[in-house]
XYZ file of C-alpha atoms in Angstrom:
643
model
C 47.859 -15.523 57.157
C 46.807 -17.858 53.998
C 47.381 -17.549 50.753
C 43.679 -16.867 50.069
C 43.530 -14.234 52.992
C 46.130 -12.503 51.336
C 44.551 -12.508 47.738
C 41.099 -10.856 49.500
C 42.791 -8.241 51.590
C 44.322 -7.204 48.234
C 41.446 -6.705 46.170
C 39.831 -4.560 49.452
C 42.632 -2.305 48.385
C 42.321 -2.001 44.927
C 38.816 -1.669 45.330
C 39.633 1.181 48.121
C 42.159 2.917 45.615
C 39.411 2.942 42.642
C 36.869 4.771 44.649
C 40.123 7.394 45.602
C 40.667 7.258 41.931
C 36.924 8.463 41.271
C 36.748 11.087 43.689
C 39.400 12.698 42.741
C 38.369 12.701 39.115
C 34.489 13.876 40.455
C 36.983 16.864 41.955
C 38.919 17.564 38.797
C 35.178 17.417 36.869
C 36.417 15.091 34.124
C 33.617 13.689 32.577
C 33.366 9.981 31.017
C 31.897 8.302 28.640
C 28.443 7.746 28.269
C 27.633 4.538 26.876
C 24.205 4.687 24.388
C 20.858 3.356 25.925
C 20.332 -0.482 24.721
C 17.314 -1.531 23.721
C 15.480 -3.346 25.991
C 15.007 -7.172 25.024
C 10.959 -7.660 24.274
C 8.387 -8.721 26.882
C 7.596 -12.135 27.326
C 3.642 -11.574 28.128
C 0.125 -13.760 27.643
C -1.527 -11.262 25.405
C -5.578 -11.041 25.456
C -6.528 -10.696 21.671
C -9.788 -9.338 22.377
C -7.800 -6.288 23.980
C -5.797 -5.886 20.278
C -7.481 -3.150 17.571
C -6.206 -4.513 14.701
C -6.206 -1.226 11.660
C -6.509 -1.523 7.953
C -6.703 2.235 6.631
C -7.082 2.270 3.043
C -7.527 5.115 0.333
C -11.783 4.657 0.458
C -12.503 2.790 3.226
C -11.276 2.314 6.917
C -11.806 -1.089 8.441
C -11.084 -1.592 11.926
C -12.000 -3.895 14.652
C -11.000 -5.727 17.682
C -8.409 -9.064 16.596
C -11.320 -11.538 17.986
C -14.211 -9.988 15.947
C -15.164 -12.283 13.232
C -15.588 -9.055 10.608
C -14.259 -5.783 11.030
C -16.179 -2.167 10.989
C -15.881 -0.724 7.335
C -16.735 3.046 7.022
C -15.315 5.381 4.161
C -12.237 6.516 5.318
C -13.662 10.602 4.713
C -13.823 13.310 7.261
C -16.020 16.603 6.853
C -14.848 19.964 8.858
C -16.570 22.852 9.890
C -15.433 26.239 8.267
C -13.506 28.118 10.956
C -14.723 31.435 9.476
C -17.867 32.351 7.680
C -17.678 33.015 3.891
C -14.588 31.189 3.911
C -14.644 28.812 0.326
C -15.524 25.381 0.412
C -12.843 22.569 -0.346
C -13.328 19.145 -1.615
C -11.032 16.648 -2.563
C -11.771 14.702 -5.517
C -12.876 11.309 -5.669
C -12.613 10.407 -9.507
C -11.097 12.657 -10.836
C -7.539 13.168 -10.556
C -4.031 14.679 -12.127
C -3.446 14.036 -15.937
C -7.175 13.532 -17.186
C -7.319 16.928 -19.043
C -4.161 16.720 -20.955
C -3.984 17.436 -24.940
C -2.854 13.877 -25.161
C -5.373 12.693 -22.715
C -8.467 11.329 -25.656
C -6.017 10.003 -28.300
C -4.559 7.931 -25.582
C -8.129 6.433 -24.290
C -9.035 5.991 -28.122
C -5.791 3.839 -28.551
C -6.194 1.856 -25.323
C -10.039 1.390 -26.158
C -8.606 -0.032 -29.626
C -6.275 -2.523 -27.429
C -9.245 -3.457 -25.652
C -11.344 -3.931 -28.299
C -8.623 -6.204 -30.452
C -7.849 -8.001 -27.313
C -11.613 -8.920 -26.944
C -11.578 -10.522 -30.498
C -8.975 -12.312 -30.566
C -9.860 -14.220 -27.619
C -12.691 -16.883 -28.483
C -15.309 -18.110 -26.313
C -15.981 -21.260 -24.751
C -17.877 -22.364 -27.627
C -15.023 -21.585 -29.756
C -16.512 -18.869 -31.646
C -15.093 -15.601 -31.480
C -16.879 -13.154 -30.329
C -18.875 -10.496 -32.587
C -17.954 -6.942 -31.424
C -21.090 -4.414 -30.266
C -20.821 -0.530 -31.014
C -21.787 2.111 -29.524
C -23.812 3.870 -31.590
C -26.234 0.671 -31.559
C -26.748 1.676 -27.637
C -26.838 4.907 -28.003
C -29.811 4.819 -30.986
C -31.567 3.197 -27.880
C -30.652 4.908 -24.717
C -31.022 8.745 -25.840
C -35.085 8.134 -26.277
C -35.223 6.887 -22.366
C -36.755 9.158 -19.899
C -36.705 7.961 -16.379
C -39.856 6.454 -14.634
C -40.986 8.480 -11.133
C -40.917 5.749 -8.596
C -41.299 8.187 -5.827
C -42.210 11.452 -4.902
C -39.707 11.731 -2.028
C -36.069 9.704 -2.224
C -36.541 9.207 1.484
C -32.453 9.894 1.603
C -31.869 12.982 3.883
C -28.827 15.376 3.956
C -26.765 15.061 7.273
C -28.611 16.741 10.096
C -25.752 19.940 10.879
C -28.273 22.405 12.803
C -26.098 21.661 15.698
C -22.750 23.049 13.884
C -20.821 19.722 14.761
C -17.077 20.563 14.360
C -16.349 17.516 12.054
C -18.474 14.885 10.456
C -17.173 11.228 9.707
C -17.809 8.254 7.170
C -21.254 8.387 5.611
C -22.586 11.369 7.504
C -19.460 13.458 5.997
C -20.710 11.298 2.148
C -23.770 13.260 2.975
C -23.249 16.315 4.232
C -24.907 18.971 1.626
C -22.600 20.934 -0.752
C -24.384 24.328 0.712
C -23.032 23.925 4.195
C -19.732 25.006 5.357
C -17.738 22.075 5.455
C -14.856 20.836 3.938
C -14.386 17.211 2.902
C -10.982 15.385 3.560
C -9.828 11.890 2.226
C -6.954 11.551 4.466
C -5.242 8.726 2.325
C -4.919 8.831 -1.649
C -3.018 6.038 -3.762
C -2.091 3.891 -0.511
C -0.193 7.215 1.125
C -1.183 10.303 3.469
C -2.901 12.742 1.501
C -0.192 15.828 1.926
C -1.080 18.797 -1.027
C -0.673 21.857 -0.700
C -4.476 23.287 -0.809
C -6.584 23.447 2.305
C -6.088 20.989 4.720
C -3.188 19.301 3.352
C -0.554 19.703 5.710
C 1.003 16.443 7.131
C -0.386 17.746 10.470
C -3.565 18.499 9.745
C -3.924 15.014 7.705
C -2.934 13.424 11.135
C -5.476 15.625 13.154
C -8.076 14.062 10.550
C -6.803 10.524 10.762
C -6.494 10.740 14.298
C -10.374 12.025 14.061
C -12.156 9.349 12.617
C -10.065 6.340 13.757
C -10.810 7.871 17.096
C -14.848 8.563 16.226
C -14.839 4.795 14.662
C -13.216 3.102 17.854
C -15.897 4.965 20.307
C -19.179 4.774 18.439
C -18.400 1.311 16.401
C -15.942 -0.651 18.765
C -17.245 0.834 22.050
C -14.246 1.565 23.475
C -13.875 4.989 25.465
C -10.804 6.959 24.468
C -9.547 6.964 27.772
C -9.572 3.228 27.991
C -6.669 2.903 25.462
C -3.863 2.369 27.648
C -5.434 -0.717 28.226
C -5.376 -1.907 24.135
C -2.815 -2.568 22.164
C -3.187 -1.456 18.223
C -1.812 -4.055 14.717
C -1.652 -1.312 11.730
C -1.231 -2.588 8.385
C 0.885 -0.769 5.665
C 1.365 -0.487 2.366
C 4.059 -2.678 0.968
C 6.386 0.571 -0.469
C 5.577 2.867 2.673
C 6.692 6.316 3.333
C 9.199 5.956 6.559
C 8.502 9.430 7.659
C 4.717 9.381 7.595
C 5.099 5.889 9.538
C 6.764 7.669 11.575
C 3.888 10.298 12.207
C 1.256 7.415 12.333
C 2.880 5.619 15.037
C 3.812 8.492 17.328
C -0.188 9.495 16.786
C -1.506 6.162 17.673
C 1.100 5.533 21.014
C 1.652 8.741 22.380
C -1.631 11.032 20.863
C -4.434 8.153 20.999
C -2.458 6.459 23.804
C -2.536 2.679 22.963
C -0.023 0.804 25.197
C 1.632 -1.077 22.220
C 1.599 -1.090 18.668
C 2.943 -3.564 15.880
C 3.520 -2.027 12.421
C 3.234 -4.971 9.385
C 2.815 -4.801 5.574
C -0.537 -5.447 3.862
C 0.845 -8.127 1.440
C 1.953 -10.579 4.216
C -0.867 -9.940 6.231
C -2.763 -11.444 3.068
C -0.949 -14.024 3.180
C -1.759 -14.883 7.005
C -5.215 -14.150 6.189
C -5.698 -16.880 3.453
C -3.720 -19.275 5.198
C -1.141 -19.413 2.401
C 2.675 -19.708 3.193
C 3.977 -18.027 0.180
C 2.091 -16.129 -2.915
C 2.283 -13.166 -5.215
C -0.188 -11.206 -3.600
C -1.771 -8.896 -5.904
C -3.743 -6.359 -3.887
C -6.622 -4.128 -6.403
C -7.617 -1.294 -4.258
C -9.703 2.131 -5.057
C -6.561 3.990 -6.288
C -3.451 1.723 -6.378
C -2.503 -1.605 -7.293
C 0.434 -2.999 -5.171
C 2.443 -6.548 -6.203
C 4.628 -8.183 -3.919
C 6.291 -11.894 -3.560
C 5.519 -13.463 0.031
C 7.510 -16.440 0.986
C 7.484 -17.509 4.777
C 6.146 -14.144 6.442
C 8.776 -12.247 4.474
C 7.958 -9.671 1.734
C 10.837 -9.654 -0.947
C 11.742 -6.528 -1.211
C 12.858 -6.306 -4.846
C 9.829 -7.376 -5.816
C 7.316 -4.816 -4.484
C 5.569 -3.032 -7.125
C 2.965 0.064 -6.705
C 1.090 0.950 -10.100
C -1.260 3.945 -9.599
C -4.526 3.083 -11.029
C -6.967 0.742 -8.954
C -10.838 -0.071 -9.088
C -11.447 3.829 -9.430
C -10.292 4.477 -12.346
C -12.494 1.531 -13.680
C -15.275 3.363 -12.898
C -14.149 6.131 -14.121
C -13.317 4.602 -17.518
C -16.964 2.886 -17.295
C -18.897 6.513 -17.117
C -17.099 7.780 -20.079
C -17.823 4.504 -21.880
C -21.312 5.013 -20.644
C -21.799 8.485 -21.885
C -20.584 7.561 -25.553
C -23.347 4.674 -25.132
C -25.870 8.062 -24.402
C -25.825 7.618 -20.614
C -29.613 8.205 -19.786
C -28.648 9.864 -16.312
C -27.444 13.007 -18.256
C -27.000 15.118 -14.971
C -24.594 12.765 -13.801
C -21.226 14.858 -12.676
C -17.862 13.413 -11.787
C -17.483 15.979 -9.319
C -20.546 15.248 -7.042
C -19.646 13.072 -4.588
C -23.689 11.143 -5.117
C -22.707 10.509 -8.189
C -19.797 8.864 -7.882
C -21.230 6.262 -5.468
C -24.033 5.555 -8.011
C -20.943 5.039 -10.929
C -19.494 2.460 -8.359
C -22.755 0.860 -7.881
C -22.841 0.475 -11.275
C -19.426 -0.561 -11.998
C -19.888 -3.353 -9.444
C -23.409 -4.778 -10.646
C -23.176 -4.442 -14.481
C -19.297 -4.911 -15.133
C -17.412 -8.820 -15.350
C -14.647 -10.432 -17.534
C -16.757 -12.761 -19.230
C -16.105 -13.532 -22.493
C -18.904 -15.654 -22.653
C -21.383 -12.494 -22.076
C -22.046 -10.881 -25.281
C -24.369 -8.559 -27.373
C -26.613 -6.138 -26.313
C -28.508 -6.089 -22.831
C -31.089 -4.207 -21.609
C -30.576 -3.080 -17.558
C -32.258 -0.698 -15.100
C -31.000 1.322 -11.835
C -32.592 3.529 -9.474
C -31.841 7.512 -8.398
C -32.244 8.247 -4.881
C -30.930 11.841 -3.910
C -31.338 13.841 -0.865
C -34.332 16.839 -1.934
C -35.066 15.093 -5.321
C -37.804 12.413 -6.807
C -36.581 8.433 -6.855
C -36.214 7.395 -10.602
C -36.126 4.765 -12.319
C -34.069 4.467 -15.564
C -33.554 2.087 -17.908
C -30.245 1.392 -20.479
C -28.748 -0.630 -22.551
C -25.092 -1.772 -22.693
C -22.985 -4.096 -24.932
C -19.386 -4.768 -24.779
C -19.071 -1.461 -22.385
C -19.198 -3.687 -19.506
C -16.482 -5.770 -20.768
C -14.020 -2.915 -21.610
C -13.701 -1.176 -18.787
C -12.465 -3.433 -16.190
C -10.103 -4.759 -19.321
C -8.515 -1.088 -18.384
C -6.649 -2.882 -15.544
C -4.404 -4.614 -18.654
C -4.583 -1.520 -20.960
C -4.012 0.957 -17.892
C -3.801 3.546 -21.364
C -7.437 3.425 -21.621
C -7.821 5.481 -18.362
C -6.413 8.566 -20.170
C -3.483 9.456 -17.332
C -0.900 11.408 -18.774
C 2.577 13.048 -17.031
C 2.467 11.556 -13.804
C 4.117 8.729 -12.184
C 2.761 5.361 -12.621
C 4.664 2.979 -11.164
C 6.602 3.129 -7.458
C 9.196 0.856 -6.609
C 10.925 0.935 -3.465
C 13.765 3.050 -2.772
C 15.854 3.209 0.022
C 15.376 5.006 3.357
C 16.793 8.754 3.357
C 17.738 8.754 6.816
C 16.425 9.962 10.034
C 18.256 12.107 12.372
C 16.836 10.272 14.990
C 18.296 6.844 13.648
C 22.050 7.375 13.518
C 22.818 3.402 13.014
C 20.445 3.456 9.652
C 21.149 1.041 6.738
C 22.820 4.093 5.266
C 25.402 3.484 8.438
C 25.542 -0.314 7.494
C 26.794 0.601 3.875
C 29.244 2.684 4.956
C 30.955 1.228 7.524
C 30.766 -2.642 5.236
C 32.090 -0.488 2.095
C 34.950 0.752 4.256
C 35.475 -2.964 5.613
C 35.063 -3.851 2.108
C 37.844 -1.809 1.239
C 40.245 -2.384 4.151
C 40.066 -5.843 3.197
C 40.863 -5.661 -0.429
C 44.011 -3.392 0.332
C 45.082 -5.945 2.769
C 44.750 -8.585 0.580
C 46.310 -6.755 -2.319
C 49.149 -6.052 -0.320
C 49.459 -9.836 0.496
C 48.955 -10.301 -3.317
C 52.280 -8.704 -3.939
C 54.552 -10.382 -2.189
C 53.336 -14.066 -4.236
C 53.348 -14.454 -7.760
C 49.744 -14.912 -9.470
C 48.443 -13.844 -6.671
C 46.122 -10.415 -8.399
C 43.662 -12.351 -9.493
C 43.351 -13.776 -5.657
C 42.917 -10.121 -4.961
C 40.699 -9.146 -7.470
C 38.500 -11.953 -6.214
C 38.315 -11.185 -2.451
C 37.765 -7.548 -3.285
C 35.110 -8.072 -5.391
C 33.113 -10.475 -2.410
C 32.199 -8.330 0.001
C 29.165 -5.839 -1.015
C 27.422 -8.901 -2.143
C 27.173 -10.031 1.417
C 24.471 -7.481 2.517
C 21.717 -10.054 1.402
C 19.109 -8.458 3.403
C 19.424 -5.453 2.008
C 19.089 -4.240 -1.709
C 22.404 -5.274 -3.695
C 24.773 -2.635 -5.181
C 24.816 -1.480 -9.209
C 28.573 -2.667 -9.252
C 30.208 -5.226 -7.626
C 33.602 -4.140 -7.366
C 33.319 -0.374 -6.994
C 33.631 -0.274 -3.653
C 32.103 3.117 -1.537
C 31.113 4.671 -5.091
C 28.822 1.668 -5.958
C 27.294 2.105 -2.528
C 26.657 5.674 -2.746
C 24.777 5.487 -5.944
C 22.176 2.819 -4.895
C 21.523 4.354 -1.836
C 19.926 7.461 -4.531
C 18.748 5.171 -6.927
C 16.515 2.333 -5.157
C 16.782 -1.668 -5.584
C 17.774 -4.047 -7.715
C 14.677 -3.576 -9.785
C 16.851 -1.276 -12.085
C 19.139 -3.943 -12.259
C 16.258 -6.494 -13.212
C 15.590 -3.634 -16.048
C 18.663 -3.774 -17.354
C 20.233 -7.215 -17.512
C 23.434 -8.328 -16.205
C 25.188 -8.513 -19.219
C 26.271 -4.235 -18.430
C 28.621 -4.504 -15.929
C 31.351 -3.598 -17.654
C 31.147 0.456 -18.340
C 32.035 2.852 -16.102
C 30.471 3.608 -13.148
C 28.980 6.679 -13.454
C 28.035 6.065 -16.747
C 26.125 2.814 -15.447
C 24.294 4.769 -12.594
C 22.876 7.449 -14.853
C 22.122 4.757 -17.358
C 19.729 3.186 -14.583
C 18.234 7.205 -13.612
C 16.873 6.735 -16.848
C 15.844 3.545 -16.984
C 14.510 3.705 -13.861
C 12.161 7.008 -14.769
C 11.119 5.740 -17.751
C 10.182 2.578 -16.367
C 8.247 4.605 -13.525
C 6.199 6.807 -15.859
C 4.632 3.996 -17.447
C 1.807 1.756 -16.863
C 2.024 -1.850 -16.688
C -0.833 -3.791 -16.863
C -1.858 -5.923 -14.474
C -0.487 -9.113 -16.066
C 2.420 -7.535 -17.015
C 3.090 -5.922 -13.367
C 2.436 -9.944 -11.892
C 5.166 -11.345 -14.305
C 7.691 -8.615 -13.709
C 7.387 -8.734 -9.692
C 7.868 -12.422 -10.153
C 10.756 -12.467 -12.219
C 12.389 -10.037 -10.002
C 12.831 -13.226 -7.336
C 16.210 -14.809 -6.691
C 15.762 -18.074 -7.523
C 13.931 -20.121 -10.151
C 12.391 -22.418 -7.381
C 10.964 -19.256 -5.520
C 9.608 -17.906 -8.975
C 7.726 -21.282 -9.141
C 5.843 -21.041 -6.144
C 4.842 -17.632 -7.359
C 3.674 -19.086 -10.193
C 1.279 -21.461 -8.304
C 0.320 -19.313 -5.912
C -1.244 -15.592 -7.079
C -3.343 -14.222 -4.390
C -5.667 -11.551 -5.848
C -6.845 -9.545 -2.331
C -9.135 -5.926 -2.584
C -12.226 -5.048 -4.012
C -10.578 -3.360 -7.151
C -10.912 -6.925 -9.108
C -14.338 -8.383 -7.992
C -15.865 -8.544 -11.338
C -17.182 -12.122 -12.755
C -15.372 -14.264 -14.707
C -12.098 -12.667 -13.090
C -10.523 -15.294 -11.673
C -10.425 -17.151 -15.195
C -9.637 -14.054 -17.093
C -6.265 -13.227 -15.128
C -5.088 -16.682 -15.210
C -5.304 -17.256 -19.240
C -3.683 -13.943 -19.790
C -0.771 -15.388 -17.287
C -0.626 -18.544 -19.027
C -0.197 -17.062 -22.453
C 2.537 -14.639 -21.015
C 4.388 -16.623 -18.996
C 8.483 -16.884 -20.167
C 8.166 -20.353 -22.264
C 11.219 -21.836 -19.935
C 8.568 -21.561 -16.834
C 5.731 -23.251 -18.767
C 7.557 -27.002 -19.044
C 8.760 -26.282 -15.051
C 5.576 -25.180 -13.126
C 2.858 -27.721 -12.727
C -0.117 -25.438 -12.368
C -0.169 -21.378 -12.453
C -3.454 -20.737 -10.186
C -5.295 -17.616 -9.441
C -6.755 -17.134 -5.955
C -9.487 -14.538 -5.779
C -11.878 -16.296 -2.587
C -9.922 -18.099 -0.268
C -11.689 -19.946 2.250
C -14.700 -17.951 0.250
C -13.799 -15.115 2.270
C -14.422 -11.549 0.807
C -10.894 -10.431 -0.722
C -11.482 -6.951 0.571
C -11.244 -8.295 4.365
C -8.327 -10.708 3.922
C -5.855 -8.774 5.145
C -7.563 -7.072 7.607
C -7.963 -11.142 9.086
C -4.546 -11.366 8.953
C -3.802 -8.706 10.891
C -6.529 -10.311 13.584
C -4.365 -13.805 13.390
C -0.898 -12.149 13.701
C -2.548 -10.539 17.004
C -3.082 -14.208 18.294
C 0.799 -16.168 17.016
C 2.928 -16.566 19.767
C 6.216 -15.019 17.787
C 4.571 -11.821 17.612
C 5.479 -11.494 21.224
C 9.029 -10.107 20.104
C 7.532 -7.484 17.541
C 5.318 -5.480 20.587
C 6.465 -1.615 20.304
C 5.667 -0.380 24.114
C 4.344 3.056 24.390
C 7.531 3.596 26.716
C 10.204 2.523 23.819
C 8.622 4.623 21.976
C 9.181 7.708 23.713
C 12.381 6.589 24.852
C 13.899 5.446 21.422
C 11.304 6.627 18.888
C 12.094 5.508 15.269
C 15.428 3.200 16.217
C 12.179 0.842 17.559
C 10.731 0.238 13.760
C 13.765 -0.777 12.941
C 14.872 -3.370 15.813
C 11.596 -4.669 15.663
C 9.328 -4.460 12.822
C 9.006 -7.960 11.110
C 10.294 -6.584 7.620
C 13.694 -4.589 6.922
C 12.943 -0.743 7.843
């Protein structure tokens, strides 16, 4: 017998004895170890973009289509729902007004921002080089209170929403126009960039769902002509908010894969979708909505996470602003209400025709505008405005003319709380590095003994290692080991560090962490302006070179901006602002408000359509499967930002 024969008879009996081994432990009933499920590495797949729903849902309107459409389907993102019960009392949410407008404090603080405004106007000097002179009031008003409107027509020809056949639920301009005698109750599912969860009627995070799931599910059948049942065959893009809520992420994604049953899903942020959209590699995309305003520096496909800003004012409270500087101006409309929900589409329409940031436009101006109400006569009226037009979308710099008071104004991004279903979180990462961290520095402070000089050595290598977590937001002290750890994890990002300089290292560290607590709320509760907001999400950038492509790249994106003379306005205020060390190193500061002369309130949307078509998106597909298999662990393995 060989050599070799002899080797192979051998392992026969090992092999033999193993399978002994086995059955005798099967017998005994001891148990072993169960390894975890791995993920699965991506498909490789050719993907059929015309088969890819690409969602943008925003806080007023929804805009969805298929990835190959060239625009997509905007309706307002509002539901209306039949009254389960009769005589049960009607809910509304509201669309202008909000929390904080009826405060003591609430006038004196529009007076003083209106005074900002006003000062700011003056002291900026038109092209001609004249400054301009300043229009009151009262010289409208004199005007304006002898108007009475002209009948155009007998009949508005607008029409309530047909409900004779008691439909359970009503979407996008049939729930606008539903009539406030009927018994239904009317549902913005999204306010200030997040689910709408309060705690009156239909505010649950449930029944928000059931409504979202509603109307993206009425807007894909009657719009995009694609039958529910058809969905397996789809694959969905959604587009988030830059500082997103994890859990109702969460929620969104289990509705759209396992509720709405699309096959796959890819979750991305709004801000870098812009940036795909406009063709632009890197830029400090500046997104104006209805109700928020979120900042955040793009460089390569990646969002920086330390410099994501939310302020909580957007084009609405413009128009807002605009009606009470209308009414001081004696508003001829004098039945106009904040509360009706007519109303406060004609305010927008007259936000968006009459209002700019043009310097240039001055003195008084006599307009007209139209009335055209369900059950009512079409009027005519006409008024006359002067530097109203002018002062209220200067708001967005002098967010204290909108009158907010006592709530938060400002969101940065804090870290993840943890989900029970995602053991291996970043909170996991932090505490197995900190113990590492600390392992490490004991070993080398042992080794430290034994050579002369050698503490500071120690000292040094200790102090290396929670700086290394570069993806993640860095800790509040460098050498503090687990405790440093624990208290960014509660407070948020290096923003608070940004806050407070570097220079305050050196006191203790609980003393430092509740020192940034109340930095940190203070910062929150008040409101930058605009400017402000684009210099401070800048300077919150690593490095000076990535804070000069910032610089020459500002992406203005939404429809909360689109006033005239924009564009020009933003960019002096930047220039004038701008630290004096960046002036002598960036060659131009520019403004982008129209790329490609596309409308800025579809630019993102786009660039959710043209990440549907890039061949590296292959490796960011969530499959319907993965999903139900590993739920939230997926986000994090493959979303294209860090969960």
């Amino acid at each position: 017998m060989t050599q070799a024969e002899k080797e192979q008879d051998n392992g026969k009996e090992k092999e033999k004895e193993r399978e002994k081994d086995k059955e005798k432990e099967q017998q005994r009933g001891v148990k072993r170890p169960i390894a975890p499920p791995a993920i699965p590495e991506p498909l490789q797949e050719q993907i059929q973009s015309n088969f890819v729903v690409v969602i943008h849902p925003g806080s007023r309107s929804l805009r969805i289509g298929r990835a190959t459409d060239t625009l997509p389907v905007t309706v307002p993102h509002v539901i209306a729902r039949r009254h389960k019960q009769s005589g049960q009392p009607r809910y509304e949410d509201a669309w202008l007004l909000r929390e904080g407008l009826n405060k003591p404090e609430s006038k004196e603080q529009r007076q003083n921002g209106l005074k900002m405004v006003d000062q700011a106007i003056w002291s900026k000097k038109m092209s001609n080089g004249v400054r301009r002179t300043p229009v009151s009031a009262e010289q409208a008003r004199a005007y304006n209170c002898q108007i009475r409107p002209a009948v155009l027509d007998s009949s508005s020809r607008v029409k309530w929403t047909n409900t004779s056949h008691h439909p359970s639920h009503l979407v996008g301009e049939e729930a606008l126009y539903v009539n406030p005698s009927d018994c239904y109750n009317i549902h913005w599912p999204i306010v200030r960039g997040q689910l709408n969860v309060h705690p009156g009627p239909g505010g649950s995070l449930t029944a928000v769902l059931a409504d979202l799931e509603t109307i993206w599910s009425h807007v894909i059948q009657k719009h995009l002509e694609i039958p529910l049942k058809d969905l397996k065959y789809y694959r969905c893009i959604l587009l988030v908010p830059d500082i997103y809520n994890r859990q109702h992420i969460k929620e969104v994604v289990n509705m759209l894969l396992l509720n709405m049953g699309f096959s796959a899903i890819i979750v991305h942020q709004e801000s870098v979708c812009a940036t795909f959209g406009s063709g632009l590699s890197s830029a400090c995309v500046v997104d104006v909505g209805d109700q928020k305003t979120s900042l955040c520096c793009v460089e390569d496909g990646v969002s920086h996470r330390n410099s994501r800003l939310c302020l909580a004012y957007g084009g609405s409270d413009v128009t807002r602003t605009f009606f009470w500087l209308l009414q001081r101006a004696g508003f001829p409309y004098r039945d106009c209400q904040l509360s009706s929900r007519l109303d406060c589409q004609l305010l927008q329409h007259l936000k968006e025709t009459f209002c700019h940031l043009d310097q240039d436009i001055s003195g008084l101006q006599d307009h007209e505008f139209q009335t055209r109400f369900p059950e009512a006569q079409a009027l005519l009226f006409q008024v006359r405005l002067g530097d109203e037009k002018l002062q209220a979308p200067m708001g967005l710099f002098y967010p204290t003319t909108f009158g907010i008071v006592g709530q938060k104004m400002t969101s940065l991004q804090y870290r993840s709380q943890g989900d029970s279903e995602d053991p291996h979180d970043e909170h996991y990462l932090l505490a197995t590095q900190s113990k590492q961290d600390q392992s490490s520095k004991s070993a080398a402070d042992r080794k430290a003994i034994s050579r002369p000089g050698g503490a500071l050595d120690g000292e040094m290598s200790g102090q290396g290692g929670i700086g290394e977590l570069s993806d993640l937001p860095r800790g509040c002290g460098s050498g503090g080991g687990g405790g440093g750890m624990q208290g960014e994890m509660e407070l948020g990002p290096t923003q608070g560090d940004c806050l407070m300089g570097a220079g305050e290292m050196d006191e203790p560290l609980s003393a430092h962490l509740s020192r940034k607590t109340a930095i940190m709320s203070q910062f929150e509760s008040k409101a930058l302006g605009l400017d402000k907001a684009i210099l401070h999400s800048i300077d919150c950038c690593a490095s000076d070179e990535t804070k000069r492509k910032m610089y020459s790249s500002i992406l203005v994106v939404g429809g909360g901006l689109m006033f005239h003379g924009a564009q020009e306005f933003l960019l002096h205020r930047i220039i004038n602002k701008m630290p004096p060390s960046f002036r002598r190193l960036v060659d131009n500061v520019e403004v982008i408000t129209r790329p490609k002369d596309m409308d800025p309130r579809l630019i993102s949307w786009k660039g959710g359509a043209v990440l549907a078509c890039l061949d590296t998106t292959q490796e960011m597909w969530i499959h319907q499967r993965e999903w139900q298999r590993f739920g939230v662990r997926m986000l994090r393995e493959r979303a294209a930002f860090v969960w």
